[in-house]
């Protein structure tokens, strides 16, 4: 399950929208999804490098032999942008701030999920850490920690991710609608489901509208305090 | 409702416990609760100043005429500690990092709630912002935003606060058990209820144990995606 918002900002005066999800798909052979967070100029520069057709000898996400090779290709692109931009950014005291999530499946191999740091190094998800977040992650983390397990159904994981991101949207101005959702079922080797959810999407509106009420009911069903005598 | 954890840390090698809640109570006349977050040496220095009996002319939380005066007394104590310590801390590149929540009621006046910043200035809660958080606040904010309203029952607000803090405890090492809970009912002019909850307190254990399951049920009850056909 991949979910990303579309809000970008450089201060509250400069709020805009940008897609933060890229799909690399050869149906039946491979499907990879790349999510980006951080400085938009940096993440776009990385995305452009990854999509650059000018050097046919350059390894790409379309010909990487394994998912780990694909993560390495993303990390190398981050390092190339760092070599090009970091010094100029430092002159303006701008951090080299970017991170990525890369997941998907290549034919004949299992699905894998990686998080790539600004330094170009990366970590892989495990059974005990079955999800990654990048960007403004704290608000939405508790519900993921409480629900997401390796055995969680794909659609329940997607609903949980939407609630998590909606929590962040309510609590922080730097995250905003619409959101892009992609589901890939193991073995499909293509995007299984794709949705863009806006505030007026029935599913999103119901989550946004009914989640508070469901939480209130859940809180009210917790045990009473000793003095409540219930 | 006042809730505070007891974890303090100066890096993962120096983890300890300290009470972050102080009660100033003259039953029937006034009750004030002060919560502290940030650098423990600073918040303890502020607490000591507030409890200092050496200068009988000094205004205190026990003789402040109004809750706003009480917030000003806390702010002045913060500024006194700043004058004394900030330069020395700066030499070690340590931020002057502390913040406080002050709430309560003085006889003949309504209950009020303030948040006091490291600069000694402060803001008051309103009907649209009926709660304050200090310290590691992001993880626990969404559930407060979704549930806490001026009309929320006191015990439901307390349960919500416990779930919020438990979310933070699960997701972040810098917050930890036990937690101190205080309830003050309007007009009581004394601590109405006080509890220390540890991991083996039945209420806390049930919240910690059953909340994930309640959230899972809530997520499963959300509307399906179009392709689920439910």
PDB file of C-alpha atoms in Angstrom, chain B residues 3-166:
ATOM      1  CA  UNK B   3      -1.746  14.252  32.726  1.00  0.00           C
ATOM      2  CA  UNK B   4       2.036  14.004  32.720  1.00  0.00           C
ATOM      3  CA  UNK B   5       4.593  11.279  32.206  1.00  0.00           C
ATOM      4  CA  UNK B   6       7.740  10.853  34.298  1.00  0.00           C
ATOM      5  CA  UNK B   7      10.448  10.055  31.775  1.00  0.00           C
ATOM      6  CA  UNK B   8      13.466  12.316  31.572  1.00  0.00           C
ATOM      7  CA  UNK B   9      16.450  11.748  29.374  1.00  0.00           C
ATOM      8  CA  UNK B  10      19.698  13.321  28.343  1.00  0.00           C
ATOM      9  CA  UNK B  11      20.463  10.954  25.510  1.00  0.00           C
ATOM     10  CA  UNK B  12      19.567   7.255  25.469  1.00  0.00           C
ATOM     11  CA  UNK B  13      22.314   6.577  28.051  1.00  0.00           C
ATOM     12  CA  UNK B  14      20.763   8.837  30.681  1.00  0.00           C
ATOM     13  CA  UNK B  15      17.149   7.903  31.209  1.00  0.00           C
ATOM     14  CA  UNK B  16      15.562   8.620  34.552  1.00  0.00           C
ATOM     15  CA  UNK B  17      12.213   9.423  36.182  1.00  0.00           C
ATOM     16  CA  UNK B  18      10.964  12.721  37.584  1.00  0.00           C
ATOM     17  CA  UNK B  19       7.590  14.091  38.524  1.00  0.00           C
ATOM     18  CA  UNK B  20       6.576  16.821  36.061  1.00  0.00           C
ATOM     19  CA  UNK B  21       3.417  17.892  37.869  1.00  0.00           C
ATOM     20  CA  UNK B  22       3.151  20.245  40.860  1.00  0.00           C
ATOM     21  CA  UNK B  23      -0.055  20.966  42.784  1.00  0.00           C
ATOM     22  CA  UNK B  24      -0.744  24.261  44.614  1.00  0.00           C
ATOM     23  CA  UNK B  25      -3.859  23.720  46.716  1.00  0.00           C
ATOM     24  CA  UNK B  26      -5.723  25.588  49.450  1.00  0.00           C
ATOM     25  CA  UNK B  27      -8.850  23.460  49.648  1.00  0.00           C
ATOM     26  CA  UNK B  28     -11.991  25.550  49.261  1.00  0.00           C
ATOM     27  CA  UNK B  29     -10.023  28.629  48.207  1.00  0.00           C
ATOM     28  CA  UNK B  30      -7.916  27.648  45.194  1.00  0.00           C
ATOM     29  CA  UNK B  31      -6.332  24.761  43.346  1.00  0.00           C
ATOM     30  CA  UNK B  32      -3.672  25.126  40.646  1.00  0.00           C
ATOM     31  CA  UNK B  33      -1.731  22.470  38.741  1.00  0.00           C
ATOM     32  CA  UNK B  34       1.531  23.189  36.952  1.00  0.00           C
ATOM     33  CA  UNK B  35       2.969  20.803  34.326  1.00  0.00           C
ATOM     34  CA  UNK B  36       6.520  21.173  33.021  1.00  0.00           C
ATOM     35  CA  UNK B  37       8.350  20.050  29.881  1.00  0.00           C
ATOM     36  CA  UNK B  38      11.837  20.574  28.523  1.00  0.00           C
ATOM     37  CA  UNK B  39      15.251  20.709  30.161  1.00  0.00           C
ATOM     38  CA  UNK B  40      14.774  19.217  33.653  1.00  0.00           C
ATOM     39  CA  UNK B  41      17.401  21.469  35.287  1.00  0.00           C
ATOM     40  CA  UNK B  42      15.501  24.509  33.994  1.00  0.00           C
ATOM     41  CA  UNK B  43      12.009  23.320  34.924  1.00  0.00           C
ATOM     42  CA  UNK B  44      13.192  22.297  38.402  1.00  0.00           C
ATOM     43  CA  UNK B  45      14.843  25.719  38.845  1.00  0.00           C
ATOM     44  CA  UNK B  46      11.509  27.368  37.936  1.00  0.00           C
ATOM     45  CA  UNK B  47       9.604  25.068  40.321  1.00  0.00           C
ATOM     46  CA  UNK B  48      12.066  25.876  43.136  1.00  0.00           C
ATOM     47  CA  UNK B  49      11.631  29.620  42.595  1.00  0.00           C
ATOM     48  CA  UNK B  50       7.847  29.210  42.702  1.00  0.00           C
ATOM     49  CA  UNK B  51       8.109  27.327  46.002  1.00  0.00           C
ATOM     50  CA  UNK B  52      10.782  29.623  47.489  1.00  0.00           C
ATOM     51  CA  UNK B  53       9.623  30.817  50.965  1.00  0.00           C
ATOM     52  CA  UNK B  54      12.711  33.048  51.566  1.00  0.00           C
ATOM     53  CA  UNK B  55      11.081  36.269  50.337  1.00  0.00           C
ATOM     54  CA  UNK B  56       7.620  36.680  51.950  1.00  0.00           C
ATOM     55  CA  UNK B  57       6.933  39.748  49.771  1.00  0.00           C
ATOM     56  CA  UNK B  58       7.284  37.697  46.616  1.00  0.00           C
ATOM     57  CA  UNK B  59       3.939  36.980  44.890  1.00  0.00           C
ATOM     58  CA  UNK B  60       3.205  33.250  44.768  1.00  0.00           C
ATOM     59  CA  UNK B  61       0.693  30.889  43.248  1.00  0.00           C
ATOM     60  CA  UNK B  62      -0.911  30.775  46.704  1.00  0.00           C
ATOM     61  CA  UNK B  63      -1.685  34.493  46.802  1.00  0.00           C
ATOM     62  CA  UNK B  64      -2.072  35.429  43.103  1.00  0.00           C
ATOM     63  CA  UNK B  65      -5.364  37.340  42.743  1.00  0.00           C
ATOM     64  CA  UNK B  66      -6.321  35.713  39.433  1.00  0.00           C
ATOM     65  CA  UNK B  67      -5.267  32.748  37.296  1.00  0.00           C
ATOM     66  CA  UNK B  68      -3.771  35.217  34.776  1.00  0.00           C
ATOM     67  CA  UNK B  69      -1.675  36.707  37.584  1.00  0.00           C
ATOM     68  CA  UNK B  70      -0.578  33.175  38.448  1.00  0.00           C
ATOM     69  CA  UNK B  71       0.502  32.583  34.817  1.00  0.00           C
ATOM     70  CA  UNK B  72       2.451  35.860  34.979  1.00  0.00           C
ATOM     71  CA  UNK B  73       4.208  34.675  38.165  1.00  0.00           C
ATOM     72  CA  UNK B  74       5.281  31.466  36.398  1.00  0.00           C
ATOM     73  CA  UNK B  75       6.449  33.515  33.376  1.00  0.00           C
ATOM     74  CA  UNK B  76       8.455  35.822  35.647  1.00  0.00           C
ATOM     75  CA  UNK B  77      10.122  32.819  37.298  1.00  0.00           C
ATOM     76  CA  UNK B  78      11.041  31.477  33.844  1.00  0.00           C
ATOM     77  CA  UNK B  79      12.586  34.857  32.978  1.00  0.00           C
ATOM     78  CA  UNK B  80      14.547  34.901  36.242  1.00  0.00           C
ATOM     79  CA  UNK B  81      15.993  31.463  35.466  1.00  0.00           C
ATOM     80  CA  UNK B  82      16.767  32.676  31.943  1.00  0.00           C
ATOM     81  CA  UNK B  83      18.720  35.656  33.295  1.00  0.00           C
ATOM     82  CA  UNK B  84      20.643  33.327  35.586  1.00  0.00           C
ATOM     83  CA  UNK B  85      21.302  30.321  33.292  1.00  0.00           C
ATOM     84  CA  UNK B  86      20.844  31.140  29.591  1.00  0.00           C
ATOM     85  CA  UNK B  87      24.359  32.490  28.967  1.00  0.00           C
ATOM     86  CA  UNK B  88      26.061  29.529  30.632  1.00  0.00           C
ATOM     87  CA  UNK B  89      23.872  27.094  28.708  1.00  0.00           C
ATOM     88  CA  UNK B  90      24.660  28.890  25.438  1.00  0.00           C
ATOM     89  CA  UNK B  91      28.381  28.344  26.069  1.00  0.00           C
ATOM     90  CA  UNK B  92      27.595  24.612  25.914  1.00  0.00           C
ATOM     91  CA  UNK B  93      25.200  25.041  22.952  1.00  0.00           C
ATOM     92  CA  UNK B  94      22.282  23.936  25.141  1.00  0.00           C
ATOM     93  CA  UNK B  95      18.943  25.518  24.227  1.00  0.00           C
ATOM     94  CA  UNK B  96      16.942  27.343  26.878  1.00  0.00           C
ATOM     95  CA  UNK B  97      14.154  24.826  26.397  1.00  0.00           C
ATOM     96  CA  UNK B  98      11.221  24.721  28.817  1.00  0.00           C
ATOM     97  CA  UNK B  99       7.448  25.183  28.730  1.00  0.00           C
ATOM     98  CA  UNK B 100       4.604  24.913  31.196  1.00  0.00           C
ATOM     99  CA  UNK B 101       0.880  24.329  31.431  1.00  0.00           C
ATOM    100  CA  UNK B 102      -0.899  26.048  34.312  1.00  0.00           C
ATOM    101  CA  UNK B 103      -4.552  25.430  35.072  1.00  0.00           C
ATOM    102  CA  UNK B 104      -6.980  25.603  37.948  1.00  0.00           C
ATOM    103  CA  UNK B 105      -9.521  27.740  39.713  1.00  0.00           C
ATOM    104  CA  UNK B 106      -9.551  30.468  42.362  1.00  0.00           C
ATOM    105  CA  UNK B 107     -12.651  30.909  44.536  1.00  0.00           C
ATOM    106  CA  UNK B 108     -15.244  33.201  42.933  1.00  0.00           C
ATOM    107  CA  UNK B 109     -13.676  32.935  39.453  1.00  0.00           C
ATOM    108  CA  UNK B 110     -14.006  30.492  36.569  1.00  0.00           C
ATOM    109  CA  UNK B 111     -11.501  27.703  35.807  1.00  0.00           C
ATOM    110  CA  UNK B 112      -8.755  28.764  33.390  1.00  0.00           C
ATOM    111  CA  UNK B 113      -5.907  27.112  31.498  1.00  0.00           C
ATOM    112  CA  UNK B 114      -2.641  28.653  30.260  1.00  0.00           C
ATOM    113  CA  UNK B 115       0.456  27.583  28.359  1.00  0.00           C
ATOM    114  CA  UNK B 116       3.680  29.423  29.293  1.00  0.00           C
ATOM    115  CA  UNK B 117       6.593  29.584  26.860  1.00  0.00           C
ATOM    116  CA  UNK B 118      10.349  29.660  27.507  1.00  0.00           C
ATOM    117  CA  UNK B 119      10.250  33.439  26.877  1.00  0.00           C
ATOM    118  CA  UNK B 120       7.892  33.819  29.846  1.00  0.00           C
ATOM    119  CA  UNK B 121       4.920  34.914  27.732  1.00  0.00           C
ATOM    120  CA  UNK B 122       1.757  32.822  27.702  1.00  0.00           C
ATOM    121  CA  UNK B 123      -1.502  32.033  25.910  1.00  0.00           C
ATOM    122  CA  UNK B 124      -4.875  30.985  27.293  1.00  0.00           C
ATOM    123  CA  UNK B 125      -7.080  28.153  26.081  1.00  0.00           C
ATOM    124  CA  UNK B 126     -10.352  28.986  24.322  1.00  0.00           C
ATOM    125  CA  UNK B 127     -13.504  27.117  23.312  1.00  0.00           C
ATOM    126  CA  UNK B 128     -11.907  26.240  19.935  1.00  0.00           C
ATOM    127  CA  UNK B 129      -8.572  25.231  21.531  1.00  0.00           C
ATOM    128  CA  UNK B 130      -9.742  23.565  24.747  1.00  0.00           C
ATOM    129  CA  UNK B 131      -6.487  21.726  25.520  1.00  0.00           C
ATOM    130  CA  UNK B 132      -2.728  22.283  25.590  1.00  0.00           C
ATOM    131  CA  UNK B 133       0.200  19.927  25.111  1.00  0.00           C
ATOM    132  CA  UNK B 134       3.858  20.533  25.936  1.00  0.00           C
ATOM    133  CA  UNK B 135       6.895  18.386  25.235  1.00  0.00           C
ATOM    134  CA  UNK B 136       6.739  15.547  22.708  1.00  0.00           C
ATOM    135  CA  UNK B 137       3.285  16.495  21.442  1.00  0.00           C
ATOM    136  CA  UNK B 138       2.858  15.373  17.826  1.00  0.00           C
ATOM    137  CA  UNK B 139       2.162  11.644  18.288  1.00  0.00           C
ATOM    138  CA  UNK B 140      -0.662  12.252  20.728  1.00  0.00           C
ATOM    139  CA  UNK B 141      -2.254  15.288  19.094  1.00  0.00           C
ATOM    140  CA  UNK B 142      -4.596  13.715  16.501  1.00  0.00           C
ATOM    141  CA  UNK B 143      -6.789  11.873  19.009  1.00  0.00           C
ATOM    142  CA  UNK B 144      -7.105  15.020  21.135  1.00  0.00           C
ATOM    143  CA  UNK B 145      -8.034  17.039  18.036  1.00  0.00           C
ATOM    144  CA  UNK B 146     -10.708  14.501  17.123  1.00  0.00           C
ATOM    145  CA  UNK B 147     -12.316  14.077  20.538  1.00  0.00           C
ATOM    146  CA  UNK B 148     -11.687  16.885  23.014  1.00  0.00           C
ATOM    147  CA  UNK B 149     -14.477  19.501  22.945  1.00  0.00           C
ATOM    148  CA  UNK B 150     -15.616  21.921  25.677  1.00  0.00           C
ATOM    149  CA  UNK B 151     -18.580  19.594  26.318  1.00  0.00           C
ATOM    150  CA  UNK B 152     -16.499  16.375  26.620  1.00  0.00           C
ATOM    151  CA  UNK B 153     -17.170  14.642  29.977  1.00  0.00           C
ATOM    152  CA  UNK B 154     -14.235  14.948  32.368  1.00  0.00           C
ATOM    153  CA  UNK B 155     -13.654  11.177  32.627  1.00  0.00           C
ATOM    154  CA  UNK B 156     -13.873  10.733  28.835  1.00  0.00           C
ATOM    155  CA  UNK B 157     -11.332  13.540  28.455  1.00  0.00           C
ATOM    156  CA  UNK B 158      -9.102  11.740  30.971  1.00  0.00           C
ATOM    157  CA  UNK B 159      -9.408   8.431  29.080  1.00  0.00           C
ATOM    158  CA  UNK B 160      -8.609  10.269  25.827  1.00  0.00           C
ATOM    159  CA  UNK B 161      -5.561  11.909  27.421  1.00  0.00           C
ATOM    160  CA  UNK B 162      -4.312   8.508  28.621  1.00  0.00           C
ATOM    161  CA  UNK B 163      -4.748   6.989  25.143  1.00  0.00           C
ATOM    162  CA  UNK B 164      -2.958  10.019  23.669  1.00  0.00           C
ATOM    163  CA  UNK B 165      -0.011   9.686  26.035  1.00  0.00           C
ATOM    164  CA  UNK B 166       0.082   5.899  25.585  1.00  0.00           C
TER     165      UNK B 166
END
